[in-house]
């Protein structure tokens, strides 16, 4: 047969097969597999994190008397209120806190040792990476800098309850993380949530037109290539701009705020020291600085609350059934994490004994009450659980009345670094072969960890461990320093009865922490010394580690508990509510007073 006839025959044969395929019935698609059985106690579990909320904010009877009955008080009386909840590590910072709560472990395992650290010769952010692109509404995306880093959990070494939920439900249980801060949205949601959204606002400079001001919730291509329709609609709906041109005033008119906190005018960071605090812009129309001020006011929490409601409604969280055809459909449990960042931004600026912190705490109580009422209506009483905690506490302002009474002081860490360099030069000579810094390669962006320069040690014919020992001896004698730990000491492990040593060990990841770790004395703040402003956290002292833990849901007896627990117990608690195993690295069980008799 000729080649042309062979080709014709082949084409005719192909056409015949295609025709048969067109008329033959297609095989029926296999029914989707039933979701694995989970013994969930609730349809929806909600984690609420109030950034920088110390335990005493909810424990102080003078503040509690001004709470309503439907917010924190409802959780404290109808749910379990653990009044002795402390982080079991020293690095009491936003990133580690949010990575720890639903992973159930500490920075030495999950690797988030700070908001950022020094690794591979560069400063890195805990959730910042250049592997993915920003996903935002058109106006925000247009103003974004090319090549910028965006949020993802790539540097998070563990997993969270949401990852366990995804496995146990065959991916059907939904997981979302929401916050104003990227790290606070990304880390509690784990590795494979359905979404994580955080807030950005910026000025978009015009060439032939006036500058405009854009703000909204964003995500990254780690999660999705485009915002879901409900998030786009939320950004366009005006929730984030409605406070422009308004004032942040005292929530409770006529109340003597000074009697419950401190004077109105405190040595605050930046401008706007006294009430009322003006929101830049005209009514509903932002002006320069508006979005920064939004986050630094209780209105940022209200915008986030609106987003949480929109997410629950649009994604039908706690409101979906699933099952194979002909079989009873069961409820699919979901997880939502919401971290309120405005409390932290306000606290850094004004300090814990300020009228601003008192007011935002009162308003946070109203936020909780509104969310519980919403969940009662949308998901139904008894069908959801809520766990409330914080990622860390805070130190009083050294200049405030409380700070002065407690012996507060600012420590000039820049001067301490300069003195340490001179001491190391005297001991080992001028550093040679260095690319960054001197003997000290990094400390300003990595406090309390000091990274030494291994090339300088090698050039001097010594070891980094020996340089670290000499530096630690010097730093331990400096004013304001309580303890100093070397890498060698932390790798060897402190004695079990050395509480501070154990706290530092649980904060230590050898690949991400330095050669020396410094602990300042109580009520001492790192910074520029006298004349500084604002406050911070990050120490192993109780005011930074002691936070609330409230557990509300079906089967939880109400009332206060004296049982000593950690915030990481939330991982086992939430997993139990959802009927799934705790995450793989979880170390802390469900508290004994929550277990059945």
Short mmCIF file of C-alpha atoms in Angstrom, two decimals, residues 132-145 148-151 196-202 204 214-236 307:
data_model
loop_
_atom_site.label_atom_id
_atom_site.label_comp_id
_atom_site.label_asym_id
_atom_site.label_seq_id
_atom_site.Cartn_x
_atom_site.Cartn_y
_atom_site.Cartn_z
CA UNK A 132 5.70 35.42 45.58
CA UNK A 133 3.89 38.53 44.37
CA UNK A 134 1.48 40.85 46.09
CA UNK A 135 -2.19 40.20 45.36
CA UNK A 136 -4.27 43.32 45.91
CA UNK A 137 -7.09 45.44 44.54
CA UNK A 138 -6.15 47.36 41.41
CA UNK A 139 -5.40 50.69 43.11
CA UNK A 140 -3.10 49.15 45.72
CA UNK A 141 -1.43 46.83 43.21
CA UNK A 142 -0.68 49.80 40.94
CA UNK A 143 1.20 51.56 43.72
CA UNK A 144 3.21 48.54 44.90
CA UNK A 145 6.97 48.58 44.50
CA UNK A 148 9.06 43.73 47.04
CA UNK A 149 8.85 40.90 49.54
CA UNK A 150 5.41 39.60 50.53
CA UNK A 151 3.92 37.26 53.09
CA UNK A 196 -4.57 34.80 54.70
CA UNK A 197 -5.29 38.52 54.41
CA UNK A 198 -3.58 41.55 55.93
CA UNK A 199 -3.92 45.30 55.54
CA UNK A 200 -1.86 47.75 53.51
CA UNK A 201 -2.31 51.46 52.97
CA UNK A 202 -0.12 53.78 50.96
CA UNK A 204 0.19 56.81 45.42
CA UNK A 214 -5.25 53.65 48.79
CA UNK A 215 -5.83 51.04 51.45
CA UNK A 216 -7.27 47.55 51.70
CA UNK A 217 -6.68 43.92 52.58
CA UNK A 218 -4.15 42.04 50.48
CA UNK A 219 -2.58 38.61 50.19
CA UNK A 220 0.16 36.96 48.13
CA UNK A 221 0.44 34.46 45.30
CA UNK A 222 1.43 31.84 47.88
CA UNK A 223 -2.31 31.63 48.55
CA UNK A 224 -4.07 32.75 45.36
CA UNK A 225 -3.58 34.64 42.11
CA UNK A 226 -6.44 37.05 42.72
CA UNK A 227 -8.48 38.32 45.62
CA UNK A 228 -11.77 36.49 46.12
CA UNK A 229 -14.82 38.48 45.05
CA UNK A 230 -15.90 39.06 48.64
CA UNK A 231 -12.51 40.57 49.57
CA UNK A 232 -12.58 42.83 46.50
CA UNK A 233 -16.09 43.92 47.44
CA UNK A 234 -15.01 44.56 51.02
CA UNK A 235 -12.10 46.75 49.92
CA UNK A 236 -14.44 48.74 47.68
CA UNK A 307 -13.66 41.77 57.46
#
